[in-house]
Amino acid sequence: MRLSVLVPARNAADTITLSLRSTLRALPADSEVLVLDDASVDGTGDRAHALGDNRVTVIRSDSPSGVAGALNTLLGEARGEFVARMDADDVVLPGRFHLQLARLTPKVEILFGGVLHFGSGLRVPHPSPPFAISPDAFPVALLIDNPVAHSTMLARRSVIEDLGGYRKCLAEDYDLWLRAASSGVQLARLALPVTALRRHAGQVTADASWAQRAAAESEWQDSYSDLAVASGIVRAGTETAERLRSADAIMSKRALLRPAIDRTLSAMSWADRLALRTLIRRTDRS
C-alpha cells in the first residue's frame, strides 16, 4: 500500500465529515485513511462510518489515549509505505498528497507544507508565510521555533517507527521533529499550503498555559538540548551546553543559542537565511 493517513479524533463530530471528505478527495490510489475515535462522546465515530467509504477504517478506543497514544495505535495499524497526518478539524487542500509524495526523495524523509489559516477570530482566511525550509536549514529552524503544523506531515513510515513513534508529552509533534533531526533524519518544508488549519476556542493549544506546560516537560527539554549539540550549534561539555540543559524557560534557551544561530545563518543560502530570519521575527513577536 502506498499511503496511510492517520487521523486521531476526539469529540470532533462537528468537523470530521468535512475533514475526511477533503482527505478522500485528495487521496492517491492504493491508500487508506485510519481514524482513531478516542473515547468520543459526541458520535465522532458514527460520522466517520456514515461516509460509507471502504478506504476509511475507524478504530474505537473506549478510554482516552491522548494524541501520542492514538497516533502510536494508528501507526501500528498502518500498511502504507508512507504515512501522513491529518487532524479531524482541518481540511486537506487539493493535490496535497500527490505534491508531497512527488517531493519526497532519499534526501527528504519527512516533509511538511504551509497552511491556510481559517476559523474563529479570522475574518478572512490567510496563508502562513510562503517560505520553504531546506533539509540543511531545518535543524536550525527547530531550535528557533516549531516551524510546521503537525497536520501537514508526510513521511516514510519506517523512519517514524525507527524513532520509536511518538512520546507521550504535550508537544508530541515538536519532540518527534527534534529527535528526528538529532538522529540525522532529513526534514523539509514546502512553501505552498497543503492543509487548511482551523482555529477555534476548543483547541488544546488555544489554552494560554499550554505552551508553558509543554516547554517545561523533560522530554522536550532533552530533545531540544540534544539537537543543539547534534547540529553543531553548541559543543557537548561546554558551559553553554550545560546552561542550555539547565535553563527552564524556552525563551532562555533561545537567547543562549541566538549568537550561534546568527553566525550559522551567515553561511547559509539566501533562501534559507530568508526563511530562518522570517521565523526569528515571528518568534520575537510572540
PDB file of C-alpha atoms in Angstrom:
ATOM      1  CA  MET A   1       0.000   0.000   0.000  1.00  0.00           C
ATOM      2  CA  ARG A   2       1.244   3.477  -0.911  1.00  0.00           C
ATOM      3  CA  LEU A   3      -0.047   5.820   1.813  1.00  0.00           C
ATOM      4  CA  SER A   4      -1.776   5.678   5.208  1.00  0.00           C
ATOM      5  CA  VAL A   5      -3.355   8.885   6.539  1.00  0.00           C
ATOM      6  CA  LEU A   6      -3.556   8.950  10.337  1.00  0.00           C
ATOM      7  CA  VAL A   7      -6.464  10.848  11.923  1.00  0.00           C
ATOM      8  CA  PRO A   8      -6.804  10.871  15.727  1.00  0.00           C
ATOM      9  CA  ALA A   9     -10.235  12.215  16.653  1.00  0.00           C
ATOM     10  CA  ARG A  10     -11.863  13.084  19.970  1.00  0.00           C
ATOM     11  CA  ASN A  11     -15.278  14.752  20.113  1.00  0.00           C
ATOM     12  CA  ALA A  12     -14.905  16.021  16.548  1.00  0.00           C
ATOM     13  CA  ALA A  13     -18.396  15.220  15.248  1.00  0.00           C
ATOM     14  CA  ASP A  14     -18.929  18.778  14.011  1.00  0.00           C
ATOM     15  CA  THR A  15     -15.835  18.812  11.797  1.00  0.00           C
ATOM     16  CA  ILE A  16     -14.745  15.264  10.962  1.00  0.00           C
ATOM     17  CA  THR A  17     -17.052  14.812   7.965  1.00  0.00           C
ATOM     18  CA  LEU A  18     -15.540  17.767   6.105  1.00  0.00           C
ATOM     19  CA  SER A  19     -12.046  16.732   7.165  1.00  0.00           C
ATOM     20  CA  LEU A  20     -12.426  13.168   5.882  1.00  0.00           C
ATOM     21  CA  ARG A  21     -14.159  14.186   2.657  1.00  0.00           C
ATOM     22  CA  SER A  22     -11.334  16.564   1.805  1.00  0.00           C
ATOM     23  CA  THR A  23      -8.802  13.838   2.649  1.00  0.00           C
ATOM     24  CA  LEU A  24     -10.544  11.292   0.443  1.00  0.00           C
ATOM     25  CA  ARG A  25     -10.786  13.723  -2.487  1.00  0.00           C
ATOM     26  CA  ALA A  26      -7.014  14.215  -2.397  1.00  0.00           C
ATOM     27  CA  LEU A  27      -6.149  10.580  -1.637  1.00  0.00           C
ATOM     28  CA  PRO A  28      -3.949   8.772  -4.200  1.00  0.00           C
ATOM     29  CA  ALA A  29      -4.800   5.283  -5.414  1.00  0.00           C
ATOM     30  CA  ASP A  30      -3.843   2.366  -3.155  1.00  0.00           C
ATOM     31  CA  SER A  31      -4.138   4.435   0.033  1.00  0.00           C
ATOM     32  CA  GLU A  32      -6.094   4.284   3.287  1.00  0.00           C
ATOM     33  CA  VAL A  33      -7.421   6.610   5.971  1.00  0.00           C
ATOM     34  CA  LEU A  34      -7.199   5.369   9.553  1.00  0.00           C
ATOM     35  CA  VAL A  35      -9.331   7.130  12.172  1.00  0.00           C
ATOM     36  CA  LEU A  36      -8.957   6.547  15.884  1.00  0.00           C
ATOM     37  CA  ASP A  37     -12.143   7.555  17.720  1.00  0.00           C
ATOM     38  CA  ASP A  38     -10.512   8.394  21.043  1.00  0.00           C
ATOM     39  CA  ALA A  39     -13.351   7.751  23.523  1.00  0.00           C
ATOM     40  CA  SER A  40     -15.552  10.420  21.932  1.00  0.00           C
ATOM     41  CA  VAL A  41     -18.989  11.024  23.435  1.00  0.00           C
ATOM     42  CA  ASP A  42     -20.481  13.033  20.569  1.00  0.00           C
ATOM     43  CA  GLY A  43     -20.805  10.463  17.778  1.00  0.00           C
ATOM     44  CA  THR A  44     -17.472  11.185  16.092  1.00  0.00           C
ATOM     45  CA  GLY A  45     -17.036   7.542  15.079  1.00  0.00           C
ATOM     46  CA  ASP A  46     -20.590   7.363  13.720  1.00  0.00           C
ATOM     47  CA  ARG A  47     -19.931  10.376  11.477  1.00  0.00           C
ATOM     48  CA  ALA A  48     -16.793   8.709  10.107  1.00  0.00           C
ATOM     49  CA  HIS A  49     -18.639   5.419   9.498  1.00  0.00           C
ATOM     50  CA  ALA A  50     -21.507   7.275   7.804  1.00  0.00           C
ATOM     51  CA  LEU A  51     -19.261   8.238   4.896  1.00  0.00           C
ATOM     52  CA  GLY A  52     -19.558   4.632   3.722  1.00  0.00           C
ATOM     53  CA  ASP A  53     -16.130   4.662   2.071  1.00  0.00           C
ATOM     54  CA  ASN A  54     -14.151   1.440   2.263  1.00  0.00           C
ATOM     55  CA  ARG A  55     -10.900   3.404   2.243  1.00  0.00           C
ATOM     56  CA  VAL A  56     -11.737   4.614   5.771  1.00  0.00           C
ATOM     57  CA  THR A  57     -11.112   2.366   8.786  1.00  0.00           C
ATOM     58  CA  VAL A  58     -12.414   3.526  12.166  1.00  0.00           C
ATOM     59  CA  ILE A  59     -10.811   2.203  15.346  1.00  0.00           C
ATOM     60  CA  ARG A  60     -12.556   2.826  18.661  1.00  0.00           C
ATOM     61  CA  SER A  61     -10.773   3.442  21.960  1.00  0.00           C
ATOM     62  CA  ASP A  62     -13.086   3.233  24.988  1.00  0.00           C
ATOM     63  CA  SER A  63     -10.705   5.221  27.194  1.00  0.00           C
ATOM     64  CA  PRO A  64      -8.805   8.384  26.204  1.00  0.00           C
ATOM     65  CA  SER A  65      -5.407   7.633  24.633  1.00  0.00           C
ATOM     66  CA  GLY A  66      -4.193  11.186  24.122  1.00  0.00           C
ATOM     67  CA  VAL A  67      -2.746  12.356  20.814  1.00  0.00           C
ATOM     68  CA  ALA A  68       0.535  10.453  21.143  1.00  0.00           C
ATOM     69  CA  GLY A  69      -1.149   7.239  22.229  1.00  0.00           C
ATOM     70  CA  ALA A  70      -3.726   7.492  19.445  1.00  0.00           C
ATOM     71  CA  LEU A  71      -1.046   8.109  16.824  1.00  0.00           C
ATOM     72  CA  ASN A  72       1.057   5.175  18.000  1.00  0.00           C
ATOM     73  CA  THR A  73      -2.006   2.930  17.772  1.00  0.00           C
ATOM     74  CA  LEU A  74      -2.652   4.173  14.241  1.00  0.00           C
ATOM     75  CA  LEU A  75       0.991   3.665  13.280  1.00  0.00           C
ATOM     76  CA  GLY A  76       0.691   0.067  14.424  1.00  0.00           C
ATOM     77  CA  GLU A  77      -2.291  -0.420  12.095  1.00  0.00           C
ATOM     78  CA  ALA A  78      -0.860   1.444   9.098  1.00  0.00           C
ATOM     79  CA  ARG A  79       0.029  -0.549   5.988  1.00  0.00           C
ATOM     80  CA  GLY A  80       1.356   2.236   3.778  1.00  0.00           C
ATOM     81  CA  GLU A  81       4.952   2.774   2.800  1.00  0.00           C
ATOM     82  CA  PHE A  82       4.294   6.408   3.719  1.00  0.00           C
ATOM     83  CA  VAL A  83       2.196   7.965   6.479  1.00  0.00           C
ATOM     84  CA  ALA A  84       0.557  11.373   6.552  1.00  0.00           C
ATOM     85  CA  ARG A  85      -1.027  13.253   9.428  1.00  0.00           C
ATOM     86  CA  MET A  86      -4.406  14.878   9.392  1.00  0.00           C
ATOM     87  CA  ASP A  87      -6.456  16.455  12.169  1.00  0.00           C
ATOM     88  CA  ALA A  88     -10.172  15.855  12.463  1.00  0.00           C
ATOM     89  CA  ASP A  89     -10.890  19.589  12.368  1.00  0.00           C
ATOM     90  CA  ASP A  90      -8.641  20.597   9.463  1.00  0.00           C
ATOM     91  CA  VAL A  91      -9.126  20.408   5.688  1.00  0.00           C
ATOM     92  CA  VAL A  92      -6.794  18.844   3.104  1.00  0.00           C
ATOM     93  CA  LEU A  93      -6.142  21.186   0.187  1.00  0.00           C
ATOM     94  CA  PRO A  94      -6.456  19.724  -3.338  1.00  0.00           C
ATOM     95  CA  GLY A  95      -3.372  17.963  -4.640  1.00  0.00           C
ATOM     96  CA  ARG A  96      -1.673  17.774  -1.251  1.00  0.00           C
ATOM     97  CA  PHE A  97      -0.649  14.110  -1.189  1.00  0.00           C
ATOM     98  CA  HIS A  98       0.425  13.918  -4.838  1.00  0.00           C
ATOM     99  CA  LEU A  99       2.565  17.040  -4.352  1.00  0.00           C
ATOM    100  CA  GLN A 100       4.237  15.797  -1.188  1.00  0.00           C
ATOM    101  CA  LEU A 101       4.838  12.269  -2.461  1.00  0.00           C
ATOM    102  CA  ALA A 102       6.491  13.726  -5.561  1.00  0.00           C
ATOM    103  CA  ARG A 103       8.809  15.845  -3.400  1.00  0.00           C
ATOM    104  CA  LEU A 104       9.943  13.034  -1.088  1.00  0.00           C
ATOM    105  CA  THR A 105      13.414  11.837  -2.041  1.00  0.00           C
ATOM    106  CA  PRO A 106      16.117   9.742  -0.342  1.00  0.00           C
ATOM    107  CA  LYS A 107      17.390  13.079   0.994  1.00  0.00           C
ATOM    108  CA  VAL A 108      13.987  14.176   2.362  1.00  0.00           C
ATOM    109  CA  GLU A 109      12.359  11.620   4.646  1.00  0.00           C
ATOM    110  CA  ILE A 110       9.833  13.811   6.499  1.00  0.00           C
ATOM    111  CA  LEU A 111       8.105  16.572   4.537  1.00  0.00           C
ATOM    112  CA  PHE A 112       5.773  19.364   5.626  1.00  0.00           C
ATOM    113  CA  GLY A 113       3.957  22.209   3.921  1.00  0.00           C
ATOM    114  CA  GLY A 114       2.472  25.571   4.707  1.00  0.00           C
ATOM    115  CA  VAL A 115      -1.078  26.091   5.960  1.00  0.00           C
ATOM    116  CA  LEU A 116      -4.097  28.231   5.193  1.00  0.00           C
ATOM    117  CA  HIS A 117      -5.471  29.627   8.466  1.00  0.00           C
ATOM    118  CA  PHE A 118      -9.248  29.888   8.823  1.00  0.00           C
ATOM    119  CA  GLY A 119     -11.913  29.752  11.504  1.00  0.00           C
ATOM    120  CA  SER A 120     -12.768  31.536  14.736  1.00  0.00           C
ATOM    121  CA  GLY A 121     -11.427  35.066  15.050  1.00  0.00           C
ATOM    122  CA  LEU A 122     -10.283  35.268  11.433  1.00  0.00           C
ATOM    123  CA  ARG A 123     -12.429  37.431   9.161  1.00  0.00           C
ATOM    124  CA  VAL A 124     -10.533  36.296   6.058  1.00  0.00           C
ATOM    125  CA  PRO A 125      -8.510  33.062   5.625  1.00  0.00           C
ATOM    126  CA  HIS A 126      -4.809  33.737   5.200  1.00  0.00           C
ATOM    127  CA  PRO A 127      -1.770  31.595   4.371  1.00  0.00           C
ATOM    128  CA  SER A 128       1.274  31.074   6.535  1.00  0.00           C
ATOM    129  CA  PRO A 129       4.422  32.909   5.353  1.00  0.00           C
ATOM    130  CA  PRO A 130       5.318  31.300   1.994  1.00  0.00           C
ATOM    131  CA  PHE A 131       8.861  30.164   2.675  1.00  0.00           C
ATOM    132  CA  ALA A 132      10.424  26.766   2.181  1.00  0.00           C
ATOM    133  CA  ILE A 133      12.859  25.254   4.688  1.00  0.00           C
ATOM    134  CA  SER A 134      15.588  23.044   3.243  1.00  0.00           C
ATOM    135  CA  PRO A 135      16.986  19.942   4.985  1.00  0.00           C
ATOM    136  CA  ASP A 136      20.169  21.910   5.736  1.00  0.00           C
ATOM    137  CA  ALA A 137      18.245  24.679   7.496  1.00  0.00           C
ATOM    138  CA  PHE A 138      15.611  22.583   9.227  1.00  0.00           C
ATOM    139  CA  PRO A 139      17.607  21.633  12.372  1.00  0.00           C
ATOM    140  CA  VAL A 140      18.384  25.313  12.986  1.00  0.00           C
ATOM    141  CA  ALA A 141      14.730  26.220  12.370  1.00  0.00           C
ATOM    142  CA  LEU A 142      13.682  23.749  15.065  1.00  0.00           C
ATOM    143  CA  LEU A 143      15.967  25.489  17.556  1.00  0.00           C
ATOM    144  CA  ILE A 144      14.270  28.813  16.770  1.00  0.00           C
ATOM    145  CA  ASP A 145      10.695  27.508  16.998  1.00  0.00           C
ATOM    146  CA  ASN A 146       8.442  24.741  15.741  1.00  0.00           C
ATOM    147  CA  PRO A 147       8.160  25.871  12.089  1.00  0.00           C
ATOM    148  CA  VAL A 148       5.488  23.417  10.901  1.00  0.00           C
ATOM    149  CA  ALA A 149       1.932  22.250  11.588  1.00  0.00           C
ATOM    150  CA  HIS A 150       1.562  18.590  12.515  1.00  0.00           C
ATOM    151  CA  SER A 151      -1.336  18.059  10.101  1.00  0.00           C
ATOM    152  CA  THR A 152       0.933  18.854   7.128  1.00  0.00           C
ATOM    153  CA  MET A 153       3.366  15.977   7.769  1.00  0.00           C
ATOM    154  CA  LEU A 154       4.052  13.214   5.248  1.00  0.00           C
ATOM    155  CA  ALA A 155       6.874  10.769   5.982  1.00  0.00           C
ATOM    156  CA  ARG A 156       8.305   7.362   5.334  1.00  0.00           C
ATOM    157  CA  ARG A 157       6.599   5.099   7.858  1.00  0.00           C
ATOM    158  CA  SER A 158       9.839   3.237   8.601  1.00  0.00           C
ATOM    159  CA  VAL A 159      11.505   6.491   9.676  1.00  0.00           C
ATOM    160  CA  ILE A 160       8.806   7.273  12.251  1.00  0.00           C
ATOM    161  CA  GLU A 161       8.870   3.690  13.514  1.00  0.00           C
ATOM    162  CA  ASP A 162      12.667   3.675  13.802  1.00  0.00           C
ATOM    163  CA  LEU A 163      12.416   6.751  16.019  1.00  0.00           C
ATOM    164  CA  GLY A 164      10.093   4.837  18.337  1.00  0.00           C
ATOM    165  CA  GLY A 165       6.980   6.738  17.289  1.00  0.00           C
ATOM    166  CA  TYR A 166       5.530   9.479  19.456  1.00  0.00           C
ATOM    167  CA  ARG A 167       6.387  10.014  23.103  1.00  0.00           C
ATOM    168  CA  LYS A 168       3.564  10.870  25.491  1.00  0.00           C
ATOM    169  CA  CYS A 169       4.130  14.554  26.125  1.00  0.00           C
ATOM    170  CA  LEU A 170       2.155  17.700  25.327  1.00  0.00           C
ATOM    171  CA  ALA A 171       4.290  18.742  22.340  1.00  0.00           C
ATOM    172  CA  GLU A 172       4.500  15.218  20.917  1.00  0.00           C
ATOM    173  CA  ASP A 173       4.994  16.514  17.380  1.00  0.00           C
ATOM    174  CA  TYR A 174       7.770  19.027  18.141  1.00  0.00           C
ATOM    175  CA  ASP A 175       9.507  16.409  20.290  1.00  0.00           C
ATOM    176  CA  LEU A 176       9.447  13.963  17.374  1.00  0.00           C
ATOM    177  CA  TRP A 177      10.871  16.504  14.914  1.00  0.00           C
ATOM    178  CA  LEU A 178      13.681  17.369  17.347  1.00  0.00           C
ATOM    179  CA  ARG A 179      14.543  13.703  17.837  1.00  0.00           C
ATOM    180  CA  ALA A 180      14.398  13.056  14.107  1.00  0.00           C
ATOM    181  CA  ALA A 181      16.766  15.919  13.298  1.00  0.00           C
ATOM    182  CA  SER A 182      19.162  14.812  16.071  1.00  0.00           C
ATOM    183  CA  SER A 183      19.232  11.329  14.528  1.00  0.00           C
ATOM    184  CA  GLY A 184      20.211  12.661  11.114  1.00  0.00           C
ATOM    185  CA  VAL A 185      16.780  12.306   9.513  1.00  0.00           C
ATOM    186  CA  GLN A 186      16.285  14.809   6.681  1.00  0.00           C
ATOM    187  CA  LEU A 187      13.264  17.094   7.165  1.00  0.00           C
ATOM    188  CA  ALA A 188      11.997  19.847   4.875  1.00  0.00           C
ATOM    189  CA  ARG A 189       9.056  22.195   4.443  1.00  0.00           C
ATOM    190  CA  LEU A 190       7.391  23.247   1.207  1.00  0.00           C
ATOM    191  CA  ALA A 191       6.395  26.876   0.777  1.00  0.00           C
ATOM    192  CA  LEU A 192       2.939  26.044  -0.583  1.00  0.00           C
ATOM    193  CA  PRO A 193      -0.010  25.467   1.797  1.00  0.00           C
ATOM    194  CA  VAL A 194      -1.153  21.836   1.860  1.00  0.00           C
ATOM    195  CA  THR A 195      -3.692  21.982   4.715  1.00  0.00           C
ATOM    196  CA  ALA A 196      -6.320  24.464   5.846  1.00  0.00           C
ATOM    197  CA  LEU A 197      -5.793  24.825   9.594  1.00  0.00           C
ATOM    198  CA  ARG A 198      -8.946  25.560  11.559  1.00  0.00           C
ATOM    199  CA  ARG A 199      -8.718  27.952  14.506  1.00  0.00           C
ATOM    200  CA  HIS A 200     -11.264  27.513  17.294  1.00  0.00           C
ATOM    201  CA  ALA A 201     -11.540  28.044  21.045  1.00  0.00           C
ATOM    202  CA  GLY A 202     -11.691  24.310  21.768  1.00  0.00           C
ATOM    203  CA  GLN A 203      -8.143  23.648  20.566  1.00  0.00           C
ATOM    204  CA  VAL A 204      -5.753  22.376  23.218  1.00  0.00           C
ATOM    205  CA  THR A 205      -3.110  24.853  22.062  1.00  0.00           C
ATOM    206  CA  ALA A 206      -5.599  27.721  22.458  1.00  0.00           C
ATOM    207  CA  ASP A 207      -5.125  27.408  26.234  1.00  0.00           C
ATOM    208  CA  ALA A 208      -2.698  30.173  27.215  1.00  0.00           C
ATOM    209  CA  SER A 209      -0.906  27.899  29.676  1.00  0.00           C
ATOM    210  CA  TRP A 210      -0.399  25.046  27.199  1.00  0.00           C
ATOM    211  CA  ALA A 211       2.870  26.348  25.719  1.00  0.00           C
ATOM    212  CA  GLN A 212       4.359  26.925  29.163  1.00  0.00           C
ATOM    213  CA  ARG A 213       3.438  23.441  30.349  1.00  0.00           C
ATOM    214  CA  ALA A 214       4.701  21.838  27.135  1.00  0.00           C
ATOM    215  CA  ALA A 215       8.038  23.662  27.289  1.00  0.00           C
ATOM    216  CA  ALA A 216       8.587  22.547  30.892  1.00  0.00           C
ATOM    217  CA  GLU A 217       8.339  18.830  30.091  1.00  0.00           C
ATOM    218  CA  SER A 218      11.553  16.823  30.352  1.00  0.00           C
ATOM    219  CA  GLU A 219      11.019  15.056  27.003  1.00  0.00           C
ATOM    220  CA  TRP A 220      11.005  18.314  25.076  1.00  0.00           C
ATOM    221  CA  GLN A 221      13.830  19.796  27.153  1.00  0.00           C
ATOM    222  CA  ASP A 222      16.116  16.829  26.466  1.00  0.00           C
ATOM    223  CA  SER A 223      15.279  16.657  22.767  1.00  0.00           C
ATOM    224  CA  TYR A 224      15.946  20.366  22.287  1.00  0.00           C
ATOM    225  CA  SER A 225      19.338  20.225  24.019  1.00  0.00           C
ATOM    226  CA  ASP A 226      20.325  17.064  22.123  1.00  0.00           C
ATOM    227  CA  LEU A 227      19.621  18.752  18.788  1.00  0.00           C
ATOM    228  CA  ALA A 228      21.606  21.855  19.721  1.00  0.00           C
ATOM    229  CA  VAL A 229      24.645  19.598  20.175  1.00  0.00           C
ATOM    230  CA  ALA A 230      23.951  17.241  17.249  1.00  0.00           C
ATOM    231  CA  SER A 231      23.548  20.175  14.841  1.00  0.00           C
ATOM    232  CA  GLY A 232      26.838  21.749  15.952  1.00  0.00           C
ATOM    233  CA  ILE A 233      25.203  24.912  17.286  1.00  0.00           C
ATOM    234  CA  VAL A 234      26.846  24.210  20.652  1.00  0.00           C
ATOM    235  CA  ARG A 235      29.592  21.789  21.617  1.00  0.00           C
ATOM    236  CA  ALA A 236      28.982  18.999  24.104  1.00  0.00           C
ATOM    237  CA  GLY A 237      30.522  19.503  27.518  1.00  0.00           C
ATOM    238  CA  THR A 238      30.831  23.275  27.222  1.00  0.00           C
ATOM    239  CA  GLU A 239      29.410  25.787  29.671  1.00  0.00           C
ATOM    240  CA  THR A 240      26.844  26.848  27.076  1.00  0.00           C
ATOM    241  CA  ALA A 241      25.654  23.258  26.653  1.00  0.00           C
ATOM    242  CA  GLU A 242      25.262  22.867  30.419  1.00  0.00           C
ATOM    243  CA  ARG A 243      23.429  26.178  30.752  1.00  0.00           C
ATOM    244  CA  LEU A 244      21.148  25.149  27.903  1.00  0.00           C
ATOM    245  CA  ARG A 245      20.150  21.942  29.694  1.00  0.00           C
ATOM    246  CA  SER A 246      19.554  23.696  32.992  1.00  0.00           C
ATOM    247  CA  ALA A 247      17.509  26.599  31.580  1.00  0.00           C
ATOM    248  CA  ASP A 248      13.806  26.002  32.209  1.00  0.00           C
ATOM    249  CA  ALA A 249      12.223  28.690  30.045  1.00  0.00           C
ATOM    250  CA  ILE A 250      12.109  28.322  26.282  1.00  0.00           C
ATOM    251  CA  MET A 251      12.985  31.995  25.827  1.00  0.00           C
ATOM    252  CA  SER A 252      16.114  31.481  27.948  1.00  0.00           C
ATOM    253  CA  LYS A 253      17.195  28.557  25.783  1.00  0.00           C
ATOM    254  CA  ARG A 254      16.655  30.511  22.578  1.00  0.00           C
ATOM    255  CA  ALA A 255      18.553  33.502  23.947  1.00  0.00           C
ATOM    256  CA  LEU A 256      21.534  31.271  24.758  1.00  0.00           C
ATOM    257  CA  LEU A 257      21.603  29.931  21.197  1.00  0.00           C
ATOM    258  CA  ARG A 258      20.881  33.186  19.371  1.00  0.00           C
ATOM    259  CA  PRO A 259      24.522  34.309  18.814  1.00  0.00           C
ATOM    260  CA  ALA A 260      25.498  30.886  17.444  1.00  0.00           C
ATOM    261  CA  ILE A 261      22.390  30.754  15.258  1.00  0.00           C
ATOM    262  CA  ASP A 262      23.179  34.213  13.837  1.00  0.00           C
ATOM    263  CA  ARG A 263      26.701  33.026  12.949  1.00  0.00           C
ATOM    264  CA  THR A 264      25.296  29.897  11.306  1.00  0.00           C
ATOM    265  CA  LEU A 265      22.907  31.949   9.165  1.00  0.00           C
ATOM    266  CA  SER A 266      25.758  33.797   7.529  1.00  0.00           C
ATOM    267  CA  ALA A 267      26.972  30.566   5.884  1.00  0.00           C
ATOM    268  CA  MET A 268      23.560  29.574   4.501  1.00  0.00           C
ATOM    269  CA  SER A 269      21.957  30.225   1.130  1.00  0.00           C
ATOM    270  CA  TRP A 270      19.926  33.404   0.733  1.00  0.00           C
ATOM    271  CA  ALA A 271      16.696  31.356   0.651  1.00  0.00           C
ATOM    272  CA  ASP A 272      17.499  29.607   3.930  1.00  0.00           C
ATOM    273  CA  ARG A 273      18.543  32.894   5.535  1.00  0.00           C
ATOM    274  CA  LEU A 274      15.258  34.478   4.472  1.00  0.00           C
ATOM    275  CA  ALA A 275      13.223  31.569   5.856  1.00  0.00           C
ATOM    276  CA  LEU A 276      15.017  31.480   9.199  1.00  0.00           C
ATOM    277  CA  ARG A 277      15.009  35.251   9.668  1.00  0.00           C
ATOM    278  CA  THR A 278      11.266  35.232   8.985  1.00  0.00           C
ATOM    279  CA  LEU A 279      10.895  32.560  11.658  1.00  0.00           C
ATOM    280  CA  ILE A 280      13.026  34.576  14.097  1.00  0.00           C
ATOM    281  CA  ARG A 281      10.877  37.679  13.565  1.00  0.00           C
ATOM    282  CA  ARG A 282       7.727  35.648  14.160  1.00  0.00           C
ATOM    283  CA  THR A 283       9.152  34.212  17.368  1.00  0.00           C
ATOM    284  CA  ASP A 284      10.338  37.612  18.607  1.00  0.00           C
ATOM    285  CA  ARG A 285       6.797  38.980  18.213  1.00  0.00           C
ATOM    286  CA  SER A 286       5.177  36.125  20.159  1.00  0.00           C
TER     287      SER A 286
END
